Short mmCIF file of C-alpha atoms in Angstrom, two decimals:
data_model
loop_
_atom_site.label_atom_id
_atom_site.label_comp_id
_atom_site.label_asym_id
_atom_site.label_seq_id
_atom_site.Cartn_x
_atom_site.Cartn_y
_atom_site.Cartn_z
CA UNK A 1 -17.15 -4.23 11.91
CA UNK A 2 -16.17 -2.62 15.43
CA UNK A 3 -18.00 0.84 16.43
CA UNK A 4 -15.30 3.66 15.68
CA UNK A 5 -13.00 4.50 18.74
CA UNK A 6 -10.90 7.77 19.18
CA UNK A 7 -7.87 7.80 17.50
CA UNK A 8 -4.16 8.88 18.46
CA UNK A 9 -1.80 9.51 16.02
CA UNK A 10 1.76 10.19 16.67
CA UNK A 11 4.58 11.63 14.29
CA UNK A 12 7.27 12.00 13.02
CA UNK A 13 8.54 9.03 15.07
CA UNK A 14 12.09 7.87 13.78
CA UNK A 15 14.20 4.64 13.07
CA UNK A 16 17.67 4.58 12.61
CA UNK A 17 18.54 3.64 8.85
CA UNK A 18 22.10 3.07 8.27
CA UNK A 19 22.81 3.78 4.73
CA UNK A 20 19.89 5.24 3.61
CA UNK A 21 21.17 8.84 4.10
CA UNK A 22 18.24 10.14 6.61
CA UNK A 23 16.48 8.07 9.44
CA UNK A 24 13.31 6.94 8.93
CA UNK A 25 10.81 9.21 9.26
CA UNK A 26 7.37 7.56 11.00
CA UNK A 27 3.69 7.82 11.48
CA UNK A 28 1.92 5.30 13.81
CA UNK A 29 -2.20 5.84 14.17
CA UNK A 30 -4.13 3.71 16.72
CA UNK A 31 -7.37 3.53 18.67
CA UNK A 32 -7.34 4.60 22.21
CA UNK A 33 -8.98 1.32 23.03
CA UNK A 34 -8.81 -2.15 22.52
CA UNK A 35 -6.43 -5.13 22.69
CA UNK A 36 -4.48 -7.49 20.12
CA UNK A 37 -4.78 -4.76 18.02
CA UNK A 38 -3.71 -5.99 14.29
CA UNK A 39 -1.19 -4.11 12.17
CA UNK A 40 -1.01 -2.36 9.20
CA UNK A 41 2.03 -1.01 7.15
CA UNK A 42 1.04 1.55 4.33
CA UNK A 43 3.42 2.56 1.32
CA UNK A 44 2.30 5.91 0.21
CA UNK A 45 2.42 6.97 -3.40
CA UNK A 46 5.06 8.52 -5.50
CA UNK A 47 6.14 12.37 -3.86
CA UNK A 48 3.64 11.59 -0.79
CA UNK A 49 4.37 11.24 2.60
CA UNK A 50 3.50 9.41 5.74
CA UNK A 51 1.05 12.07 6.73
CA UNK A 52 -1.00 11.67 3.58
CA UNK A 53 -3.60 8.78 2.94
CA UNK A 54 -5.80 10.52 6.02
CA UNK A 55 -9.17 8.91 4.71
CA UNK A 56 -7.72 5.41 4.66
CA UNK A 57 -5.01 5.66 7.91
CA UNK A 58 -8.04 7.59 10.34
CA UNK A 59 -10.69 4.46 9.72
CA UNK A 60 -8.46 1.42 9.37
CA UNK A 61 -7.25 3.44 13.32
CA UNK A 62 -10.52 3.88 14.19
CA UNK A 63 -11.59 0.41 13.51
CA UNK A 64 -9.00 -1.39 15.62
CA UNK A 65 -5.93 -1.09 13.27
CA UNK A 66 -2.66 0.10 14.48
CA UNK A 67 -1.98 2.32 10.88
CA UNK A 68 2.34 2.65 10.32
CA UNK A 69 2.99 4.97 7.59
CA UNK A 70 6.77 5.49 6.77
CA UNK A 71 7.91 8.58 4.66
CA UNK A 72 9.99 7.05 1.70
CA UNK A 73 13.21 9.44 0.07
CA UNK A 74 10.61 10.23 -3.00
CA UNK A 75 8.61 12.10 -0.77
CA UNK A 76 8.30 15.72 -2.00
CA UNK A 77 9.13 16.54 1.84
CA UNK A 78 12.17 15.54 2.01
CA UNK A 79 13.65 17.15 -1.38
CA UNK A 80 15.87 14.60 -2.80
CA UNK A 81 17.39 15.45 -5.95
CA UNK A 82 16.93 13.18 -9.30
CA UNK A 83 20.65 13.05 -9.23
CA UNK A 84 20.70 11.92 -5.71
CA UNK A 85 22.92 8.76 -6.19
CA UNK A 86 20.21 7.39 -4.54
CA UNK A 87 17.66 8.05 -7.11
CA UNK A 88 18.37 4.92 -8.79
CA UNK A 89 17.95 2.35 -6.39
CA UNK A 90 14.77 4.71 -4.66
CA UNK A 91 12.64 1.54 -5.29
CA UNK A 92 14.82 -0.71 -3.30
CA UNK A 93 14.98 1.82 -0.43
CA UNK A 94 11.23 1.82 -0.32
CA UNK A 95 11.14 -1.62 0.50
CA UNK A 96 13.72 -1.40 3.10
CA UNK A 97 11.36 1.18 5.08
CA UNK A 98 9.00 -1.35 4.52
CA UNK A 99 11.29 -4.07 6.56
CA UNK A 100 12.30 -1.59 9.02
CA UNK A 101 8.92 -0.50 10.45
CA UNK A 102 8.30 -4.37 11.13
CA UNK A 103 11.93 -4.83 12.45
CA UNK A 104 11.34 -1.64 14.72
CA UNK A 105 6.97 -2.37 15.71
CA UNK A 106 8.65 -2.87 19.23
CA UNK A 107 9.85 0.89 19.32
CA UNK A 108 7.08 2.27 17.42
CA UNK A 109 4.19 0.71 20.17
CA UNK A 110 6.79 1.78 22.89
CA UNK A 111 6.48 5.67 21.20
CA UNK A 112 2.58 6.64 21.25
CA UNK A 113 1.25 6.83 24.60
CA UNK A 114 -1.07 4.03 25.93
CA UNK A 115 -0.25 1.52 23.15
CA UNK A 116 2.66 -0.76 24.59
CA UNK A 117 1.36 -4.17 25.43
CA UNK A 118 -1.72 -3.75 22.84
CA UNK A 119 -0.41 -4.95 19.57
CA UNK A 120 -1.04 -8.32 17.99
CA UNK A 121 2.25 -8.54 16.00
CA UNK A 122 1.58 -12.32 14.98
CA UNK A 123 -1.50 -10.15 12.11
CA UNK A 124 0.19 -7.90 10.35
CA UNK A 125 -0.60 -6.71 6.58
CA UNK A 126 0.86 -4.57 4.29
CA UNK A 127 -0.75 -1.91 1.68
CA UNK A 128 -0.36 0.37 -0.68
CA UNK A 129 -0.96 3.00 -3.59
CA UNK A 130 0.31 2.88 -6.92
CA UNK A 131 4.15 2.79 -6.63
CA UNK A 132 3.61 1.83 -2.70
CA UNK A 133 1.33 -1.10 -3.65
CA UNK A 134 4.08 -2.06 -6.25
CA UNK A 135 6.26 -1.80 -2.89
CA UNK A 136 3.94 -3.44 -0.77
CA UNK A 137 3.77 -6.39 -2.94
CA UNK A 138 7.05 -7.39 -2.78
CA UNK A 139 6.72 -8.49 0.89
CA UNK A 140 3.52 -10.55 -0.24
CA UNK A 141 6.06 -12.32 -2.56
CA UNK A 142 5.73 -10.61 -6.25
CA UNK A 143 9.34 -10.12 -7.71
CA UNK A 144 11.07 -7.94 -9.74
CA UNK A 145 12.37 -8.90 -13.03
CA UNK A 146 15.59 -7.59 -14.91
CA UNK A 147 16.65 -6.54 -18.15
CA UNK A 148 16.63 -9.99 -19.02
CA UNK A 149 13.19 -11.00 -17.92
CA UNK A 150 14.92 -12.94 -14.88
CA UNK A 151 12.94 -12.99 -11.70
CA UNK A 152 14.92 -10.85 -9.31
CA UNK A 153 15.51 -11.95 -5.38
CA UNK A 154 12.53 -12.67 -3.21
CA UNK A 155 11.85 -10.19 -0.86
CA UNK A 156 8.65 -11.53 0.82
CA UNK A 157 8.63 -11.31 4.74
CA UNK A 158 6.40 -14.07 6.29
CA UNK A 159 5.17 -11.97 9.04
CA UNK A 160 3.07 -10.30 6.26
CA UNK A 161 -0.21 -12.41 6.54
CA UNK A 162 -1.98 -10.45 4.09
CA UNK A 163 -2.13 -7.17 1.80
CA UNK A 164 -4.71 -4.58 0.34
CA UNK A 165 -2.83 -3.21 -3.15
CA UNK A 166 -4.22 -0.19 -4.34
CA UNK A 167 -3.96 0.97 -8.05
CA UNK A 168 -1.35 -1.63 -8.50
CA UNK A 169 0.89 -0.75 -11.17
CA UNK A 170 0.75 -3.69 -13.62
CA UNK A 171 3.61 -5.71 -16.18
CA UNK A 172 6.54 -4.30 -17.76
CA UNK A 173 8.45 -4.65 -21.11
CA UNK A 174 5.90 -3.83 -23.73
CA UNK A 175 3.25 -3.10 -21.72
CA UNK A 176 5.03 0.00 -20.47
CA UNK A 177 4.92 3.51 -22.32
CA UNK A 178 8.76 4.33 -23.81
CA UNK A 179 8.74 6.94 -20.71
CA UNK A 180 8.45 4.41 -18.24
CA UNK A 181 10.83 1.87 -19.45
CA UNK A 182 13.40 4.44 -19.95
CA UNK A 183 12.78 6.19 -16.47
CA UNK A 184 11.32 2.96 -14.33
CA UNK A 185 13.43 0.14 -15.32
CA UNK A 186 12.13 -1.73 -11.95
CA UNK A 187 8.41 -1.61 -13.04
CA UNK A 188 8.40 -5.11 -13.92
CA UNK A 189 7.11 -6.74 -11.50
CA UNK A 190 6.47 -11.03 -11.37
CA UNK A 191 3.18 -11.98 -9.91
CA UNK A 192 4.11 -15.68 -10.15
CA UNK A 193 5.01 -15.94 -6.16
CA UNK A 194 2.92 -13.27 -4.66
CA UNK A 195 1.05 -16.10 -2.59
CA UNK A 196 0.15 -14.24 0.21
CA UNK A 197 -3.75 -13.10 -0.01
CA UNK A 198 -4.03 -10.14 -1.43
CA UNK A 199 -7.14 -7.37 -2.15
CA UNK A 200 -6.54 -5.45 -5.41
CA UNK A 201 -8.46 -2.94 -6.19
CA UNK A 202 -8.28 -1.02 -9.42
CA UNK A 203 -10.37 1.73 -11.27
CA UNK A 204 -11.94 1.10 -14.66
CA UNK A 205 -11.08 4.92 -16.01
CA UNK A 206 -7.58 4.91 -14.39
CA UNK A 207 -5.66 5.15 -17.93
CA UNK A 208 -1.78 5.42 -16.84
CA UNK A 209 0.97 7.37 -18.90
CA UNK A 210 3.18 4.60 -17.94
CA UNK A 211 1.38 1.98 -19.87
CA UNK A 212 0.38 1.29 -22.90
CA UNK A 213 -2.56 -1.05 -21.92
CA UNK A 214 -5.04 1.17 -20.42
CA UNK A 215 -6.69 0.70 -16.99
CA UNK A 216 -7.09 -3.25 -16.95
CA UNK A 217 -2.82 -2.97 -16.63
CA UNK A 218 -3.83 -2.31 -12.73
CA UNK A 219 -5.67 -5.66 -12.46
CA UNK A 220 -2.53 -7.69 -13.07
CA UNK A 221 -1.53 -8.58 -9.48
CA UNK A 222 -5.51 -9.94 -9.34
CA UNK A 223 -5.09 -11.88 -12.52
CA UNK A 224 -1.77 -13.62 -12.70
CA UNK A 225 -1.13 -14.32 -8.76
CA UNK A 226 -2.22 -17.05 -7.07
CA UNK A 227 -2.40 -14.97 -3.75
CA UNK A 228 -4.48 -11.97 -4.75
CA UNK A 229 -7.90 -13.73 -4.87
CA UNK A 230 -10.30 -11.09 -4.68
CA UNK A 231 -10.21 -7.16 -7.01
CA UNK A 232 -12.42 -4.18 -6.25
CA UNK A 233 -13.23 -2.29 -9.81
CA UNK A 234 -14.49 0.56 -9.05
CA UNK A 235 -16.78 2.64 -12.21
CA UNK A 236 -15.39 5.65 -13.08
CA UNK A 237 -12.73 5.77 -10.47
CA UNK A 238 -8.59 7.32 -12.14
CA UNK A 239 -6.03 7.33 -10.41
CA UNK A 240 -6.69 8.69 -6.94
CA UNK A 241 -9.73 6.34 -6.64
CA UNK A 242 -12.08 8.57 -5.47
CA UNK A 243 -9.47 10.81 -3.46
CA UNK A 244 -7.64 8.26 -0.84
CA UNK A 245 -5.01 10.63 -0.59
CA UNK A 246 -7.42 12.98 0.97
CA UNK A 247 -10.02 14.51 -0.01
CA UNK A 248 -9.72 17.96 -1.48
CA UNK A 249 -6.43 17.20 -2.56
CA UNK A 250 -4.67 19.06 -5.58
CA UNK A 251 -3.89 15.72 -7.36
CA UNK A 252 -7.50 13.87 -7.22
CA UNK A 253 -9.05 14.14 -10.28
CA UNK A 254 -12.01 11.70 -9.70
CA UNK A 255 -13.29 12.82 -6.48
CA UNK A 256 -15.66 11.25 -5.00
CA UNK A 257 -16.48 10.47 -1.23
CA UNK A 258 -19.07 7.93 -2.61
CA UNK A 259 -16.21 5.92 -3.79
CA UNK A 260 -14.03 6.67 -0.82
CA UNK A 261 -16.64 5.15 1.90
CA UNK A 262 -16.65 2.26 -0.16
CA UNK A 263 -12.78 1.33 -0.13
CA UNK A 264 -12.98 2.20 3.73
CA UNK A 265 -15.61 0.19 4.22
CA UNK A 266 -13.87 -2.77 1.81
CA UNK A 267 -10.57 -2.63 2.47
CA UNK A 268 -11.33 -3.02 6.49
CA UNK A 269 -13.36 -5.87 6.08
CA UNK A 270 -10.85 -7.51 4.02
CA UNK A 271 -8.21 -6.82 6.44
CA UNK A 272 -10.03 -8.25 9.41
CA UNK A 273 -11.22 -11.35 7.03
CA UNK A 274 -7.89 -12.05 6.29
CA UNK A 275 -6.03 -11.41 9.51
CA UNK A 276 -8.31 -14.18 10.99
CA UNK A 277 -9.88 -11.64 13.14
CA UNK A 278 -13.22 -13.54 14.44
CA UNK A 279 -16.27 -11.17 13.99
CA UNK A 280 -15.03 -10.82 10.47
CA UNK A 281 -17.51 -10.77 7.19
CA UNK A 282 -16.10 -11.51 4.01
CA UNK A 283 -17.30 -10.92 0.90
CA UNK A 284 -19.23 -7.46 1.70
CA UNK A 285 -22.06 -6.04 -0.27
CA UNK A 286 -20.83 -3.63 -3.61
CA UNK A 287 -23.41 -1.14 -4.43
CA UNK A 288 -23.69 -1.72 -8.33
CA UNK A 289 -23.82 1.65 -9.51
CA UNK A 290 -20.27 2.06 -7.57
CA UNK A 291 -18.07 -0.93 -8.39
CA UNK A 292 -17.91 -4.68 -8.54
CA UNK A 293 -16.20 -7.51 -6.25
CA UNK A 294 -14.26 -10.50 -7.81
CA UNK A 295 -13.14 -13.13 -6.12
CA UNK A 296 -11.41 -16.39 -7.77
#
């Protein structure tokens, strides 16, 4: 893994959305040095926002990533009512910021100062936390299935060469709590042609009102994909895993920077594995008193 360089980070940058109801609201991270610089698109977590996610955005920038973080319409920011007639279809809309930070990388690396002409857009990744990794998997090729168990369109972009899925929220029908089906119809996702190599990693306390399976329901994506060949459990890790939203944040209640250094650690060595970057070392020692590392 590279030394750490100094890190810029620019936002709110924006992309025009037609039909989304506000532009796209932007936050690009990259070091001040270096060339061919990978990419990384991250899909925060329901309410969040594109400035959130510090811990994982500063390091993967720091360590040669260029870090895009759009803010999706659940964001708590931007206020958007339940009966928003956009509230229904939220899900979709998420991908579609997805698709429109790689459709707009051009204007993005043209926006922070001293990035344009540094950007290796032939690696790019995608990644995610709970309803963002559900998001982010999409584009590795996981589908979403309807009310009659049909395997919805595919929405996987092959620019995505790989993904890092975070607290992955796991199958629907009965393995959802009566909340969840009745207020998340789309968490149902099909891991049958998410092919694209994938890092999952899950916590073995992280015991979700929306399921009715307890915390293995987060290793799904890891156990029926062929593309996500390699999970991360981390002991005693809920929801926020540690506190990747930030540490100190009102909604960790596992913290633990222990934990934290690990996924930093992990998920960038991962990333540069499978971007084909060449000084890359893959698998990477797991203290045992912290987690355990999978690979099939």
């Amino acid at each position: 893994m590279p030394s750490p360089a100094p890190v810029v980070s620019v936002h709110p940058l924006t992309l025009p959305a037609p039909g989304r109801g506000d532009d796209l609201r932007v936050r690009v991270s990259a070091p001040v040095t270096g060339n061919d610089l990978p990419v990384v698109v991250f899909s925060h977590g329901f309410s969040q926002s594109a400035t959130a996610y510090e811990p994982l955005a500063a390091f993967w920038a720091a360590h040669g990533f260029v870090v895009v973080q759009p803010t999706h319409l659940d964001s708590a920011e931007l206020g958007v009512p339940a009966d928003d007639p956009r509230t229904p279809l939220i899900w979709r809309f998420r991908i579609e910021d997805l698709e429109r930070c790689l459709d707009g990388l051009e204007r993005l690396e043209a926006s922070v100062p001293g990035l344009a002409g540094r950007v290796d857009r032939s690696r790019i990744a995608v990644a995610g936390h709970s309803w963002g990794a559900q998001t982010a998997s999409t584009l590795l090729g996981a589908r979403v299935l309807d009310a009659d168990g049909v395997p919805g369109e595919d929405m996987s972009d092959p620019r995505v060469k790989a993904g890092v899925l975070l607290a992955v929220t796991g199958t629907g029908g009965t393995d959802l709590s009566p909340f969840a089906a009745e207020h998340f119809p789309f968490m149902s996702p099909d891991f049958e042609k998410l092919t694209t190599p994938a890092l999952v990693v899950a916590g073995d306390k992280d015991d979700s009102p929306l399921s009715v399976r307890g915390p293995d329901w987060f290793t799904d994506a890891f156990r029926l994909s062929p593309g996500a060949t390699d999970l991360l459990t981390l002991f005693g890790a809920e929801h926020s895993l540690g506190g990747i939203v930030g540490l100190g944040h009102k909604e960790n209640t596992d913290e633990s920077p222990e934990r934290v250094a690990l996924i930093q650690r992990l998920t960038c060595a991962y990333l540069r594995h499978a971007l084909g970057l060449a000084d890359a070392a893959w698998p990477v020692p797991v203290e045992s008193t912290l987690g355990v590392l999978e690979s099939k």
